Short mmCIF file of C-alpha atoms in Angstrom, two decimals:
data_model
loop_
_atom_site.label_atom_id
_atom_site.label_comp_id
_atom_site.label_asym_id
_atom_site.label_seq_id
_atom_site.Cartn_x
_atom_site.Cartn_y
_atom_site.Cartn_z
CA ALA A 23 -27.23 57.20 47.30
CA GLN A 24 -26.19 53.89 48.47
CA THR A 25 -25.01 50.79 45.41
CA VAL A 26 -24.28 47.06 46.29
CA THR A 27 -22.29 45.29 43.93
CA GLN A 28 -22.37 41.34 43.81
CA SER A 29 -19.64 40.82 41.19
CA GLN A 30 -20.70 36.81 40.91
CA PRO A 31 -23.98 36.31 38.54
CA GLU A 32 -23.72 32.95 39.19
CA MET A 33 -22.12 30.12 41.51
CA SER A 34 -21.69 26.94 41.88
CA VAL A 35 -20.79 24.12 45.00
CA GLN A 36 -20.75 20.77 45.29
CA GLU A 37 -23.06 19.57 48.21
CA ALA A 38 -21.60 19.36 51.53
CA GLU A 39 -18.65 22.20 50.56
CA THR A 40 -18.32 25.41 51.27
CA VAL A 41 -19.09 28.59 49.34
CA THR A 42 -17.93 32.37 49.97
CA LEU A 43 -20.68 35.58 47.72
CA SER A 44 -19.22 38.39 47.62
CA CYS A 45 -20.66 41.45 47.92
CA THR A 46 -19.76 45.12 48.68
CA TYR A 47 -21.39 48.76 48.65
CA ASP A 48 -20.37 52.32 48.95
CA THR A 49 -21.76 54.30 51.19
CA SER A 50 -21.20 57.96 53.10
CA GLU A 51 -23.32 56.86 56.37
CA SER A 52 -21.22 55.05 59.06
CA ASN A 53 -24.65 53.43 61.09
CA TYR A 54 -26.31 50.88 58.68
CA TYR A 55 -28.07 47.37 58.49
CA LEU A 56 -25.91 44.98 56.00
CA PHE A 57 -27.97 41.86 54.81
CA TRP A 58 -28.35 38.92 52.99
CA TYR A 59 -31.17 37.30 51.03
CA LYS A 60 -32.56 34.07 49.19
CA GLN A 61 -34.79 33.72 46.87
CA PRO A 62 -35.66 30.10 46.13
CA PRO A 63 -37.18 29.59 43.13
CA SER A 64 -40.49 30.10 45.18
CA ARG A 65 -39.22 33.91 45.09
CA GLN A 66 -40.48 33.80 48.89
CA MET A 67 -37.58 36.15 49.99
CA ILE A 68 -36.60 34.86 52.82
CA LEU A 69 -33.97 36.36 55.16
CA VAL A 70 -30.72 34.41 55.39
CA ILE A 71 -28.37 36.79 58.13
CA ARG A 72 -27.87 40.54 59.42
CA GLN A 73 -25.49 42.90 60.44
CA GLU A 74 -25.25 45.48 61.95
CA ALA A 75 -22.07 48.37 60.75
CA TYR A 76 -21.11 49.39 64.50
CA LYS A 77 -21.10 45.69 65.57
CA GLN A 78 -17.30 43.82 64.97
CA GLN A 79 -18.23 40.95 65.29
CA ASN A 80 -18.95 38.90 62.36
CA ALA A 81 -23.11 37.61 62.18
CA THR A 82 -23.45 33.48 62.27
CA GLU A 83 -26.59 31.34 61.86
CA ASN A 84 -25.87 28.03 61.82
CA ARG A 85 -23.97 27.53 58.26
CA PHE A 86 -24.30 30.46 57.04
CA SER A 87 -21.70 33.18 58.66
CA VAL A 88 -20.65 36.62 57.38
CA ASN A 89 -17.22 38.55 57.19
CA PHE A 90 -17.95 42.08 57.51
CA GLN A 91 -15.40 44.51 56.79
CA LYS A 92 -15.92 47.68 57.19
CA ALA A 93 -13.24 49.96 55.84
CA ALA A 94 -13.03 47.81 53.00
CA LYS A 95 -17.20 47.74 52.46
CA SER A 96 -16.93 44.53 52.32
CA PHE A 97 -19.74 41.83 53.61
CA SER A 98 -19.48 38.50 51.99
CA LEU A 99 -21.45 35.31 52.88
CA LYS A 100 -20.03 31.69 53.85
CA ILE A 101 -22.10 28.99 53.79
CA SER A 102 -21.06 25.94 55.17
CA ASP A 103 -21.53 21.83 54.77
CA SER A 104 -23.97 23.66 51.14
CA GLN A 105 -27.36 21.48 50.67
CA LEU A 106 -29.13 21.03 47.74
CA GLY A 107 -32.01 22.97 49.46
CA ASP A 108 -29.30 26.40 49.55
CA THR A 109 -30.02 26.32 45.56
CA ALA A 110 -31.40 29.72 45.35
CA MET A 111 -30.86 33.11 43.99
CA TYR A 112 -28.67 35.36 47.10
CA PHE A 113 -29.49 39.42 47.18
CA CYS A 114 -27.52 41.22 49.42
CA ALA A 115 -29.04 44.45 50.47
CA PHE A 116 -27.86 47.89 52.58
CA MET A 117 -29.85 49.82 54.35
CA ASN A 118 -29.41 53.06 56.54
CA ALA A 119 -30.02 53.13 60.55
CA GLY A 120 -32.26 54.88 62.04
CA THR A 121 -36.11 54.61 60.72
CA ALA A 122 -37.24 52.19 58.71
CA SER A 123 -35.95 53.02 55.57
CA LYS A 124 -35.48 51.57 52.31
CA LEU A 125 -33.22 48.35 51.17
CA THR A 126 -30.80 48.96 48.74
CA PHE A 127 -29.85 45.32 46.90
CA GLY A 128 -27.39 43.81 44.72
CA THR A 129 -27.82 42.65 41.20
CA GLY A 130 -27.57 38.90 42.65
CA THR A 131 -25.30 36.10 42.53
CA ARG A 132 -27.51 32.46 41.24
CA LEU A 133 -26.03 29.75 43.48
CA GLN A 134 -26.14 26.21 42.00
CA VAL A 135 -25.40 23.18 44.39
CA THR A 136 -24.88 20.16 42.93
CA LEU A 137 -24.81 16.48 44.08
CA SER B 30 -41.63 38.79 62.69
CA ALA B 31 -44.39 40.15 60.86
CA VAL B 32 -46.83 37.48 58.35
CA ILE B 33 -47.52 39.08 55.46
CA SER B 34 -50.54 37.33 52.80
CA GLN B 35 -50.25 38.60 49.04
CA LYS B 36 -52.39 38.41 46.90
CA PRO B 37 -52.85 37.84 43.87
CA SER B 38 -50.01 34.71 43.69
CA ARG B 39 -49.94 35.18 39.87
CA ASP B 40 -51.95 36.97 37.39
CA ILE B 41 -52.34 36.88 33.35
CA CYS B 42 -53.64 40.43 32.13
CA GLN B 43 -54.87 41.78 29.03
CA ARG B 44 -52.34 44.61 27.78
CA GLY B 45 -54.57 47.91 28.82
CA THR B 46 -55.63 46.71 31.64
CA SER B 47 -55.27 47.31 35.57
CA LEU B 48 -54.05 44.66 38.63
CA THR B 49 -53.67 45.25 41.82
CA ILE B 50 -52.45 43.60 44.78
CA GLN B 51 -53.18 43.16 48.14
CA CYS B 52 -51.11 42.97 50.86
CA GLN B 53 -52.03 42.20 54.57
CA VAL B 54 -50.55 41.96 57.87
CA ASP B 55 -50.67 40.60 61.02
CA SER B 56 -49.62 43.44 62.59
CA GLN B 57 -49.37 47.15 63.10
CA VAL B 58 -46.92 48.44 61.10
CA THR B 59 -46.04 52.33 59.88
CA MET B 60 -44.14 52.09 56.37
CA MET B 61 -44.78 49.62 54.00
CA PHE B 62 -42.40 48.96 50.76
CA TRP B 63 -43.61 47.79 47.54
CA TYR B 64 -40.71 46.40 45.04
CA ARG B 65 -41.01 45.72 41.44
CA GLN B 66 -38.42 42.37 39.95
CA GLN B 67 -38.21 42.21 36.46
CA PRO B 68 -37.24 38.99 34.21
CA GLY B 69 -34.31 37.78 36.01
CA GLN B 70 -33.41 41.16 37.92
CA SER B 71 -32.88 42.07 41.30
CA LEU B 72 -35.56 44.61 43.55
CA THR B 73 -36.62 48.13 43.05
CA LEU B 74 -38.59 50.02 44.93
CA ILE B 75 -41.65 51.51 43.66
CA ALA B 76 -42.74 53.21 46.75
CA THR B 77 -43.14 54.01 50.68
CA ALA B 78 -46.18 54.49 51.18
CA ASN B 79 -47.50 55.57 54.48
CA GLN B 80 -50.61 54.92 56.66
CA GLY B 81 -52.46 58.74 56.11
CA SER B 82 -50.68 60.18 53.84
CA GLU B 83 -49.20 60.40 50.22
CA ALA B 84 -47.09 57.56 48.85
CA THR B 85 -44.12 58.41 48.06
CA TYR B 86 -42.29 56.85 44.91
CA GLU B 87 -38.79 56.58 43.35
CA SER B 88 -37.14 58.07 40.32
CA GLY B 89 -39.24 56.28 37.34
CA PHE B 90 -41.81 55.40 39.14
CA VAL B 91 -45.28 57.70 39.06
CA ILE B 92 -48.42 57.84 41.17
CA ASP B 93 -50.71 57.36 37.71
CA LYS B 94 -48.84 54.02 37.16
CA PHE B 95 -48.66 52.81 40.01
CA PRO B 96 -51.45 54.55 42.50
CA ILE B 97 -51.00 52.95 46.24
CA SER B 98 -53.40 52.52 48.73
CA ARG B 99 -52.63 52.87 52.90
CA PRO B 100 -56.32 52.80 53.98
CA ASN B 101 -54.65 51.92 57.73
CA LEU B 102 -52.02 50.28 59.48
CA THR B 103 -52.40 46.59 58.20
CA PHE B 104 -53.29 46.65 55.19
CA SER B 105 -51.87 47.90 51.19
CA THR B 106 -52.43 48.35 47.97
CA LEU B 107 -50.29 48.87 44.54
CA THR B 108 -52.38 48.92 41.34
CA VAL B 109 -50.62 48.71 37.56
CA SER B 110 -52.50 50.68 35.73
CA ASN B 111 -52.32 50.50 31.93
CA MET B 112 -50.31 47.58 31.35
CA SER B 113 -48.23 46.76 28.88
CA PRO B 114 -45.76 43.56 28.30
CA GLU B 115 -43.30 45.38 29.97
CA ASP B 116 -44.70 45.36 33.11
CA SER B 117 -43.91 41.81 33.36
CA SER B 118 -42.28 41.22 36.53
CA ILE B 119 -42.59 40.05 40.39
CA TYR B 120 -44.02 42.50 42.30
CA LEU B 121 -43.40 42.78 45.98
CA CYS B 122 -44.45 44.59 49.38
CA SER B 123 -42.59 44.45 52.71
CA VAL B 124 -41.93 45.52 55.73
CA GLY B 125 -38.96 46.91 58.23
CA ARG B 126 -39.02 45.80 61.57
CA ILE B 127 -35.56 48.55 63.63
CA SER B 128 -36.48 47.14 67.08
CA ASN B 129 -33.26 46.84 69.07
CA SER B 130 -31.58 43.94 68.38
CA ASN B 131 -34.29 42.33 65.99
CA TYR B 132 -34.72 44.28 63.09
CA GLY B 133 -35.35 43.39 59.37
CA TYR B 134 -37.31 43.06 56.44
CA THR B 135 -40.41 40.83 55.52
CA PHE B 136 -41.48 40.10 52.45
CA GLY B 137 -45.05 38.70 50.94
CA SER B 138 -44.84 36.25 48.65
CA GLY B 139 -45.04 38.00 45.69
CA THR B 140 -47.02 38.82 42.15
CA ARG B 141 -46.24 37.31 39.30
CA LEU B 142 -47.67 39.28 36.98
CA THR B 143 -47.70 38.90 33.20
CA VAL B 144 -48.94 41.44 30.25
CA VAL B 145 -49.92 39.65 27.25
#
């Protein structure tokens, strides 16, 4: 079974600064997908960024980028130019490739962006 | 990506009663997923709902407690039965898509359930 670990329960960053959220995972699969989801107080789960395991190039989405280290089974999220609206819970998630199977989530990191 | 309408958005229920949560998707999907998020916790999969067959439950979740219906490819319900305060959680439905470069999961807006 896959496991996803987020070792930072809470993080704080000042507005306009950069912050990196950590995620590691454990799997015996070779083909899979990784995701970062954001959950603001509205509780809506919002997809931030995704990465296919077979792609070596790190995914980027505007201010969000990942550092995907497949051998180390690491998938960190970097948020540049942090904004107050980035304040939320961030969940790292894993999914086996092939069919639309279930997501396995990490325990989450609560990010607070301050003035 | 798919758009999911989930209702109710919140409810306060008496212990011993049941609540049915509905999810409507704006496109046909093969599998729908139901998650529970206990206060301050991450999301845990309850079951996978397939159209035309019984739902597949994860360890720790049983059909008698969380019966699921999936009458067609755009709709599913989750019932939380014989509720106790321990069932107070956010319940979310989700659909997934794996199609070339367009993949990911969309979630409903969640149902915040409080059992008193």
